Amino acid sequence: MITAIVLIHVEADAIPEAAQAIADIEGVNEVYSCAGDVDLIASVRVAAHEDLADLIPAKIGKVAGVRETVTHIAFRSYSKADNDSAFDIGVEGD
């Protein structure tokens, strides 16, 4: 699976509706409304790089109110849970 983070600029009065419309698109895991340089951040997962072309410009980019998207493709994922479980392998508690 390919994970991408999509930064989305949306017209101010369309943020709630655009966020829900994007969240309803297949392949979109989560959509966050946030403060800062962008209005929404979406986490997407697809099977192949070609699927990003179908998902981002053809679907997310066509949602009413969306002005611009910037996509970052993830190479590797890190989390505290993954780190903790790596050290727990084969260790028995006393």
MMTF fields as JSON, N, C-alpha, C and O atoms, coordinates in Angstrom:
{
  "mmtfVersion": "1.0.0",
  "mmtfProducer": "UNKNOWN",
  "numBonds": 375,
  "numAtoms": 376,
  "numGroups": 94,
  "numChains": 1,
  "numModels": 1,
  "chainsPerModel": [1],
  "groupsPerChain": [94],
  "chainIdList": ["A"],
  "bondAtomList": [4, 2, 8, 6, 12, 10, 16, 14, 20, 18, 24, 22, 28, 26, 32, 30, 36, 34, 40, 38, 44, 42, 48, 46, 52, 50, 56, 54, 60, 58, 64, 62, 68, 66, 72, 70, 76, 74, 80, 78, 84, 82, 88, 86, 92, 90, 96, 94, 100, 98, 104, 102, 108, 106, 112, 110, 116, 114, 120, 118, 124, 122, 128, 126, 132, 130, 136, 134, 140, 138, 144, 142, 148, 146, 152, 150, 156, 154, 160, 158, 164, 162, 168, 166, 172, 170, 176, 174, 180, 178, 184, 182, 188, 186, 192, 190, 196, 194, 200, 198, 204, 202, 208, 206, 212, 210, 216, 214, 220, 218, 224, 222, 228, 226, 232, 230, 236, 234, 240, 238, 244, 242, 248, 246, 252, 250, 256, 254, 260, 258, 264, 262, 268, 266, 272, 270, 276, 274, 280, 278, 284, 282, 288, 286, 292, 290, 296, 294, 300, 298, 304, 302, 308, 306, 312, 310, 316, 314, 320, 318, 324, 322, 328, 326, 332, 330, 336, 334, 340, 338, 344, 342, 348, 346, 352, 350, 356, 354, 360, 358, 364, 362, 368, 366, 372, 370],
  "bondOrderList": [1, 1, 1, 1, 1, 1, 1, 1, 1, 1, 1, 1, 1, 1, 1, 1, 1, 1, 1, 1, 1, 1, 1, 1, 1, 1, 1, 1, 1, 1, 1, 1, 1, 1, 1, 1, 1, 1, 1, 1, 1, 1, 1, 1, 1, 1, 1, 1, 1, 1, 1, 1, 1, 1, 1, 1, 1, 1, 1, 1, 1, 1, 1, 1, 1, 1, 1, 1, 1, 1, 1, 1, 1, 1, 1, 1, 1, 1, 1, 1, 1, 1, 1, 1, 1, 1, 1, 1, 1, 1, 1, 1, 1],
  "groupList": [{"groupName": "MET", "atomNameList": ["N", "CA", "C", "O"], "elementList": ["N", "C", "C", "O"], "formalChargeList": [0, 0, 0, 0], "bondAtomList": [1, 0, 2, 1, 3, 2], "bondOrderList": [1, 1, 2], "singleLetterCode": "M", "chemCompType": "L-PEPTIDE LINKING"}, {"groupName": "ILE", "atomNameList": ["N", "CA", "C", "O"], "elementList": ["N", "C", "C", "O"], "formalChargeList": [0, 0, 0, 0], "bondAtomList": [1, 0, 2, 1, 3, 2], "bondOrderList": [1, 1, 2], "singleLetterCode": "I", "chemCompType": "L-PEPTIDE LINKING"}, {"groupName": "THR", "atomNameList": ["N", "CA", "C", "O"], "elementList": ["N", "C", "C", "O"], "formalChargeList": [0, 0, 0, 0], "bondAtomList": [1, 0, 2, 1, 3, 2], "bondOrderList": [1, 1, 2], "singleLetterCode": "T", "chemCompType": "L-PEPTIDE LINKING"}, {"groupName": "ALA", "atomNameList": ["N", "CA", "C", "O"], "elementList": ["N", "C", "C", "O"], "formalChargeList": [0, 0, 0, 0], "bondAtomList": [1, 0, 2, 1, 3, 2], "bondOrderList": [1, 1, 2], "singleLetterCode": "A", "chemCompType": "L-PEPTIDE LINKING"}, {"groupName": "VAL", "atomNameList": ["N", "CA", "C", "O"], "elementList": ["N", "C", "C", "O"], "formalChargeList": [0, 0, 0, 0], "bondAtomList": [1, 0, 2, 1, 3, 2], "bondOrderList": [1, 1, 2], "singleLetterCode": "V", "chemCompType": "L-PEPTIDE LINKING"}, {"groupName": "LEU", "atomNameList": ["N", "CA", "C", "O"], "elementList": ["N", "C", "C", "O"], "formalChargeList": [0, 0, 0, 0], "bondAtomList": [1, 0, 2, 1, 3, 2], "bondOrderList": [1, 1, 2], "singleLetterCode": "L", "chemCompType": "L-PEPTIDE LINKING"}, {"groupName": "HIS", "atomNameList": ["N", "CA", "C", "O"], "elementList": ["N", "C", "C", "O"], "formalChargeList": [0, 0, 0, 0], "bondAtomList": [1, 0, 2, 1, 3, 2], "bondOrderList": [1, 1, 2], "singleLetterCode": "H", "chemCompType": "L-PEPTIDE LINKING"}, {"groupName": "GLU", "atomNameList": ["N", "CA", "C", "O"], "elementList": ["N", "C", "C", "O"], "formalChargeList": [0, 0, 0, 0], "bondAtomList": [1, 0, 2, 1, 3, 2], "bondOrderList": [1, 1, 2], "singleLetterCode": "E", "chemCompType": "L-PEPTIDE LINKING"}, {"groupName": "ASP", "atomNameList": ["N", "CA", "C", "O"], "elementList": ["N", "C", "C", "O"], "formalChargeList": [0, 0, 0, 0], "bondAtomList": [1, 0, 2, 1, 3, 2], "bondOrderList": [1, 1, 2], "singleLetterCode": "D", "chemCompType": "L-PEPTIDE LINKING"}, {"groupName": "PRO", "atomNameList": ["N", "CA", "C", "O"], "elementList": ["N", "C", "C", "O"], "formalChargeList": [0, 0, 0, 0], "bondAtomList": [1, 0, 2, 1, 3, 2], "bondOrderList": [1, 1, 2], "singleLetterCode": "P", "chemCompType": "L-PEPTIDE LINKING"}, {"groupName": "GLN", "atomNameList": ["N", "CA", "C", "O"], "elementList": ["N", "C", "C", "O"], "formalChargeList": [0, 0, 0, 0], "bondAtomList": [1, 0, 2, 1, 3, 2], "bondOrderList": [1, 1, 2], "singleLetterCode": "Q", "chemCompType": "L-PEPTIDE LINKING"}, {"groupName": "GLY", "atomNameList": ["N", "CA", "C", "O"], "elementList": ["N", "C", "C", "O"], "formalChargeList": [0, 0, 0, 0], "bondAtomList": [1, 0, 2, 1, 3, 2], "bondOrderList": [1, 1, 2], "singleLetterCode": "G", "chemCompType": "PEPTIDE LINKING"}, {"groupName": "ASN", "atomNameList": ["N", "CA", "C", "O"], "elementList": ["N", "C", "C", "O"], "formalChargeList": [0, 0, 0, 0], "bondAtomList": [1, 0, 2, 1, 3, 2], "bondOrderList": [1, 1, 2], "singleLetterCode": "N", "chemCompType": "L-PEPTIDE LINKING"}, {"groupName": "TYR", "atomNameList": ["N", "CA", "C", "O"], "elementList": ["N", "C", "C", "O"], "formalChargeList": [0, 0, 0, 0], "bondAtomList": [1, 0, 2, 1, 3, 2], "bondOrderList": [1, 1, 2], "singleLetterCode": "Y", "chemCompType": "L-PEPTIDE LINKING"}, {"groupName": "SER", "atomNameList": ["N", "CA", "C", "O"], "elementList": ["N", "C", "C", "O"], "formalChargeList": [0, 0, 0, 0], "bondAtomList": [1, 0, 2, 1, 3, 2], "bondOrderList": [1, 1, 2], "singleLetterCode": "S", "chemCompType": "L-PEPTIDE LINKING"}, {"groupName": "CYS", "atomNameList": ["N", "CA", "C", "O"], "elementList": ["N", "C", "C", "O"], "formalChargeList": [0, 0, 0, 0], "bondAtomList": [1, 0, 2, 1, 3, 2], "bondOrderList": [1, 1, 2], "singleLetterCode": "C", "chemCompType": "L-PEPTIDE LINKING"}, {"groupName": "ARG", "atomNameList": ["N", "CA", "C", "O"], "elementList": ["N", "C", "C", "O"], "formalChargeList": [0, 0, 0, 0], "bondAtomList": [1, 0, 2, 1, 3, 2], "bondOrderList": [1, 1, 2], "singleLetterCode": "R", "chemCompType": "L-PEPTIDE LINKING"}, {"groupName": "LYS", "atomNameList": ["N", "CA", "C", "O"], "elementList": ["N", "C", "C", "O"], "formalChargeList": [0, 0, 0, 0], "bondAtomList": [1, 0, 2, 1, 3, 2], "bondOrderList": [1, 1, 2], "singleLetterCode": "K", "chemCompType": "L-PEPTIDE LINKING"}, {"groupName": "PHE", "atomNameList": ["N", "CA", "C", "O"], "elementList": ["N", "C", "C", "O"], "formalChargeList": [0, 0, 0, 0], "bondAtomList": [1, 0, 2, 1, 3, 2], "bondOrderList": [1, 1, 2], "singleLetterCode": "F", "chemCompType": "L-PEPTIDE LINKING"}],
  "groupTypeList": [0, 1, 2, 3, 1, 4, 5, 1, 6, 4, 7, 3, 8, 3, 1, 9, 7, 3, 3, 10, 3, 1, 3, 8, 1, 7, 11, 4, 12, 7, 4, 13, 14, 15, 3, 11, 8, 4, 8, 5, 1, 3, 14, 4, 16, 4, 3, 3, 6, 7, 8, 5, 3, 8, 5, 1, 9, 3, 17, 1, 11, 17, 4, 3, 11, 4, 16, 7, 2, 4, 2, 6, 1, 3, 18, 16, 14, 13, 14, 17, 3, 8, 12, 8, 14, 3, 18, 8, 1, 11, 4, 7, 11, 8],
  "groupIdList": [1, 2, 3, 4, 5, 6, 7, 8, 9, 10, 11, 12, 13, 14, 15, 16, 17, 18, 19, 20, 21, 22, 23, 24, 25, 26, 27, 28, 29, 30, 31, 32, 33, 34, 35, 36, 37, 38, 39, 40, 41, 42, 43, 44, 45, 46, 47, 48, 49, 50, 51, 52, 53, 54, 55, 56, 57, 58, 59, 60, 61, 62, 63, 64, 65, 66, 67, 68, 69, 70, 71, 72, 73, 74, 75, 76, 77, 78, 79, 80, 81, 82, 83, 84, 85, 86, 87, 88, 89, 90, 91, 92, 93, 94],
  "secStructList": [7, 3, 3, 3, 3, 3, 3, 3, 3, 3, 7, 4, 4, 4, 2, 2, 2, 2, 2, 2, 2, 2, 2, 6, 1, 6, 6, 3, 3, 3, 3, 3, 3, 7, 1, 1, 1, 7, 1, 3, 3, 3, 3, 3, 3, 3, 1, 1, 2, 2, 2, 2, 2, 2, 2, 6, 6, 6, 6, 4, 4, 4, 1, 6, 6, 3, 3, 3, 3, 3, 3, 3, 3, 7, 1, 7, 7, 7, 7, 2, 2, 2, 2, 2, 2, 2, 2, 2, 6, 6, 7, 7, 7, 7],
  "xCoordList": [0.835, 0.0, 0.876, 1.954, 0.394, 1.085, 0.295, -0.911, 0.989, 0.363, 0.829, 2.011, -0.119, 0.215, -0.514, -1.609, 0.125, -0.459, -0.762, 0.116, -2.017, -2.442, -2.8, -3.708, -2.073, -2.352, -3.321, -3.075, -4.43, -5.515, -5.89, -6.178, -5.882, -6.351, -7.792, -8.102, -8.67, -10.099, -10.632, -10.132, -11.652, -12.32, -12.88, -13.464, -12.703, -13.024, -14.454, -14.684, -15.404, -16.795, -17.191, -18.323, -16.276, -16.582, -15.845, -15.952, -15.102, -14.247, -15.027, -14.647, -16.09, -16.765, -17.34, -17.205, -17.973, -18.571, -17.498, -17.647, -16.42, -15.331, -14.66, -14.338, -14.449, -13.822, -14.649, -14.092, -15.963, -16.812, -16.85, -16.828, -16.908, -16.93, -15.631, -15.656, -14.515, -13.22, -13.147, -12.661, -13.623, -13.601, -14.432, -14.149, -15.444, -16.322, -15.737, -16.315, -14.612, -13.987, -13.236, -12.48, -13.448, -12.74, -11.233, -10.765, -10.49, -9.037, -8.576, -7.401, -9.497, -9.173, -9.431, -10.549, -8.397, -8.529, -9.063, -9.993, -8.479, -8.835, -8.663, -7.842, -9.446, -9.306, -9.282, -10.151, -8.288, -8.155, -8.342, -7.738, -9.177, -9.284, -8.23, -8.125, -7.448, -6.353, -6.073, -6.509, -5.338, -4.866, -3.485, -2.784, -3.103, -1.77, -1.833, -2.736, -0.863, -0.728, -1.758, -1.986, -2.382, -3.384, -4.678, -4.692, -5.752, -7.063, -7.391, -7.962, -7.024, -7.31, -6.077, -5.278, -5.93, -4.896, -5.588, -6.314, -5.358, -5.968, -4.887, -3.825, -5.171, -4.313, -4.985, -6.141, -4.251, -4.829, -3.956, -2.744, -4.59, -3.868, -4.417, -5.626, -3.506, -3.889, -2.95, -1.883, -3.356, -2.564, -1.366, -0.316, -1.5, -0.428, -0.299, -1.244, 0.873, 1.104, 0.099, -0.338, -0.264, -1.215, -2.558, -3.27, -2.899, -4.165, -4.188, -5.258, -3.014, -2.964, -3.473, -4.12, -3.187, -3.659, -5.178, -5.804, -5.765, -7.22, -7.839, -8.918, -7.171, -7.736, -7.565, -8.534, -6.364, -6.091, -6.595, -7.482, -6.08, -6.612, -8.026, -8.815, -8.348, -9.641, -10.794, -11.945, -10.507, -11.587, -11.444, -12.329, -10.344, -10.171, -10.134, -10.779, -9.389, -9.266, -10.558, -10.678, -11.525, -12.812, -13.884, -14.989, -13.579, -14.553, -14.792, -13.851, -16.059, -16.415, -15.668, -15.659, -15.04, -14.31, -12.825, -12.073, -12.374, -10.942, -10.239, -10.613, -9.213, -8.466, -7.127, -6.68, -6.483, -5.14, -4.831, -5.279, -4.055, -3.575, -2.068, -1.521, -1.417, 0.011, 0.136, -0.326, 0.763, 0.814, 2.231, 3.201, 2.327, 3.589, 3.429, 2.558, 4.259, 4.2, 5.101, 6.26, 4.56, 5.31, 6.166, 5.71, 7.402, 8.296, 8.222, 8.225, 8.155, 8.198, 7.363, 7.229, 6.818, 5.994, 6.712, 7.315, 6.643, 7.211, 6.125, 5.355, 6.062, 5.126, 5.673, 6.507, 5.21, 5.629, 5.248, 6.032, 4.063, 3.612, 4.535, 4.872, 4.952, 5.871, 7.212, 7.792, 7.697, 8.976, 8.909, 9.81, 7.851, 7.697, 7.588, 8.192, 6.832, 6.649, 7.937, 8.145, 8.795, 10.06, 10.939, 11.672, 10.869, 11.679, 11.037, 11.698, 9.762, 9.05, 9.159, 8.733, 9.715, 9.786, 10.687, 11.859, 10.127, 10.9, 11.237, 12.001, 10.695, 11.004, 9.844, 8.693, 10.162, 9.149, 9.175, 10.243, 7.99, 7.9, 8.069, 7.725, 8.586, 8.759, 7.617, 7.603],
  "yCoordList": [-1.188, 0.0, 1.246, 1.271, 2.266, 3.547, 4.544, 4.706, 5.207, 6.22, 7.582, 7.792, 8.504, 9.882, 10.817, 10.526, 11.945, 13.013, 14.139, 14.593, 14.578, 15.604, 16.869, 16.871, 17.946, 19.257, 19.953, 20.036, 20.456, 20.96, 22.382, 22.659, 23.276, 24.646, 24.7, 24.267, 25.24, 25.264, 26.672, 27.392, 27.06, 28.33, 28.293, 27.291, 29.374, 29.402, 28.98, 28.267, 29.399, 29.077, 27.662, 27.242, 26.929, 25.571, 24.486, 23.308, 24.859, 23.883, 22.7, 21.562, 22.894, 21.718, 20.771, 19.553, 21.327, 20.492, 19.796, 18.627, 20.511, 19.912, 18.801, 17.748, 19.031, 18.014, 16.733, 15.642, 16.847, 15.662, 14.977, 13.749, 15.762, 15.186, 14.424, 13.351, 14.969, 14.309, 13.046, 12.013, 13.122, 11.953, 10.806, 9.642, 11.117, 10.102, 9.433, 8.469, 9.918, 9.354, 8.077, 8.047, 7.031, 5.766, 5.971, 6.568, 5.472, 5.631, 6.688, 6.731, 7.545, 8.568, 7.977, 7.561, 7.94, 7.388, 8.403, 8.116, 9.584, 10.615, 11.983, 12.173, 12.925, 14.32, 15.163, 15.029, 16.026, 16.901, 18.348, 18.799, 19.063, 20.499, 21.078, 20.654, 22.037, 22.512, 23.991, 24.596, 24.55, 25.923, 25.892, 24.883, 26.982, 27.046, 27.36, 28.056, 26.84, 27.169, 26.496, 26.949, 25.426, 24.721, 24.601, 24.755, 24.327, 24.227, 22.807, 22.584, 21.84, 20.433, 19.596, 19.927, 18.516, 17.527, 16.177, 15.78, 15.474, 14.158, 13.093, 13.287, 11.978, 10.802, 9.828, 9.453, 9.418, 8.507, 7.268, 7.32, 6.151, 4.898, 4.279, 4.107, 3.945, 3.33, 2.167, 2.048, 1.32, 0.138, 0.47, -0.156, 1.435, 1.732, 3.238, 3.988, 3.671, 5.095, 5.658, 6.8, 4.873, 5.332, 5.69, 6.563, 5.012, 5.282, 6.68, 7.26, 7.218, 8.583, 9.58, 10.565, 9.331, 10.218, 10.184, 11.194, 9.026, 8.926, 9.567, 10.154, 9.459, 9.922, 11.426, 12.116, 11.933, 13.309, 14.346, 15.124, 14.4, 15.445, 15.159, 16.085, 13.893, 13.561, 13.544, 13.737, 13.318, 13.259, 14.361, 15.206, 14.36, 15.382, 16.78, 17.706, 16.917, 18.215, 18.731, 19.927, 17.858, 18.245, 18.552, 18.955, 18.369, 18.673, 20.181, 20.97, 20.57, 21.986, 22.708, 22.266, 23.826, 24.641, 24.37, 25.2, 23.233, 22.924, 23.808, 23.84, 24.526, 25.428, 24.845, 25.082, 24.07, 23.566, 22.375, 22.313, 21.431, 20.314, 20.183, 20.482, 19.731, 19.414, 18.034, 17.814, 17.102, 15.72, 15.331, 15.638, 14.649, 14.111, 12.603, 12.129, 11.854, 10.397, 9.906, 10.307, 9.033, 8.504, 7.318, 6.458, 7.28, 6.154, 5.119, 3.918, 5.578, 4.693, 5.315, 6.535, 4.471, 4.925, 4.618, 3.556, 5.543, 5.362, 5.678, 6.621, 4.895, 5.207, 4.678, 3.773, 5.233, 4.776, 3.321, 2.553, 2.93, 1.543, 0.583, -0.476, 0.937, 0.078, -0.032, -1.115, 1.071, 1.095, 0.256, -0.539, 0.429, -0.33, -1.822, -2.62, -2.215, -3.639, -4.287, -5.481, -3.536, -4.084, -4.517, -5.501, -3.784, -4.113, -5.178, -5.729, -5.477, -6.478, -7.869, -8.833, -8.002, -9.311, -10.248, -9.955, -11.366, -12.383, -12.075, -12.814, -11.015, -10.651, -11.092, -10.716, -11.88, -12.325, -11.428, -11.127, -11.001, -10.177, -11.007, -12.189, -10.425, -11.119, -10.869, -11.379],
  "zCoordList": [0.0, 0.0, 0.0, 0.594, -0.672, -0.728, 0.105, -0.076, 1.016, 1.857, 1.386, 1.113, 1.296, 0.943, 1.892, 2.374, 2.144, 2.935, 1.948, 1.216, 1.943, 0.987, 1.754, 2.585, 1.464, 2.045, 1.105, -0.098, 1.657, 0.812, 1.211, 2.375, 0.23, 0.421, -0.069, -1.179, 0.78, 0.494, 0.735, 1.599, -0.035, 0.216, 1.644, 2.055, 2.388, 3.821, 4.131, 5.108, 3.331, 3.632, 3.222, 3.463, 2.608, 2.14, 2.922, 2.582, 3.956, 4.655, 5.228, 4.951, 6.007, 6.58, 5.519, 5.632, 4.505, 3.456, 2.625, 2.268, 2.316, 1.55, 2.346, 1.796, 3.642, 4.494, 4.497, 4.372, 4.636, 4.668, 3.302, 3.222, 2.235, 0.889, 0.615, 0.012, 1.05, 0.854, 1.709, 1.248, 2.941, 3.836, 3.268, 3.551, 2.48, 1.894, 0.653, 0.15, 0.153, -1.048, -0.683, 0.288, -1.464, -1.231, -1.375, -2.345, -0.404, -0.388, 0.598, 0.965, 1.029, 2.029, 3.403, 3.706, 4.235, 5.587, 6.575, 7.328, 6.575, 7.544, 6.913, 6.016, 7.393, 6.976, 8.247, 9.109, 8.353, 9.514, 9.083, 8.11, 9.808, 9.663, 10.592, 11.743, 10.116, 10.955, 10.741, 9.761, 11.681, 11.58, 10.947, 11.02, 10.336, 9.75, 8.272, 7.807, 7.537, 6.117, 5.219, 4.098, 5.695, 4.891, 5.685, 6.907, 4.979, 5.624, 6.048, 7.116, 5.2, 5.476, 5.19, 4.315, 5.931, 5.656, 5.568, 6.48, 4.463, 4.266, 4.223, 3.631, 4.852, 4.782, 3.828, 4.022, 2.793, 1.81, 1.671, 1.881, 1.314, 1.061, -0.207, -0.36, -1.117, -2.387, -2.68, -2.078, -3.604, -3.937, -4.817, -4.681, -5.709, -6.674, -6.875, -6.632, -7.319, -7.56, -8.56, -8.424, -9.552, -10.566, -9.937, -10.433, -8.843, -8.16, -7.545, -7.36, -7.231, -6.703, -7.735, -7.38, -9.008, -10.075, -10.19, -10.511, -9.928, -9.958, -8.726, -8.804, -7.608, -6.346, -6.13, -5.813, -6.296, -5.874, -6.878, -6.526, -8.106, -8.992, -9.498, -9.688, -9.715, -10.316, -9.32, -9.711, -8.038, -7.042, -5.994, -5.864, -5.248, -4.206, -4.837, -4.346, -5.909, -6.576, -7.175, -7.442, -7.392, -7.982, -6.939, -7.3, -5.655, -4.597, -4.583, -4.675, -4.467, -4.441, -3.327, -2.178, -3.686, -2.713, -2.658, -2.147, -3.169, -3.154, -4.181, -5.354, -3.718, -4.591, -5.034, -6.156, -4.137, -4.44, -3.538, -2.393, -4.077, -3.264, -3.443, -4.505, -2.388, -2.426, -1.795, -0.675, -2.518, -2.07, -1.661, -2.354, -0.521, -0.023, 0.103, 0.831, -0.597, -0.547, 0.572, 0.671, 1.416, 2.555, 2.115, 1.363, 2.588, 2.322, 3.428, 3.161, 4.665, 5.824, 6.939, 7.028, 7.768, 8.885, 10.196, 10.347, 11.132, 12.463, 13.478, 13.296, 14.542, 15.616, 16.925, 16.937, 18.011, 19.334, 19.544, 20.101, 19.109, 19.27, 18.534, 19.065, 17.312, 16.556, 17.273, 17.349, 17.789, 18.486, 19.762, 20.031, 20.541, 21.79, 21.52, 22.236, 20.503, 20.222, 19.719, 19.936, 19.062, 18.582, 19.747, 19.642, 20.862, 22.02, 22.897, 23.776, 22.675, 23.46, 22.879, 23.515, 21.693, 21.037, 21.834, 22.069, 22.24, 22.936, 24.38, 25.001, 24.926, 26.296, 27.19, 26.966, 28.185, 29.134, 30.368, 30.901, 30.822, 32.026, 33.284, 33.286, 34.347, 35.624, 36.543, 37.663]
}
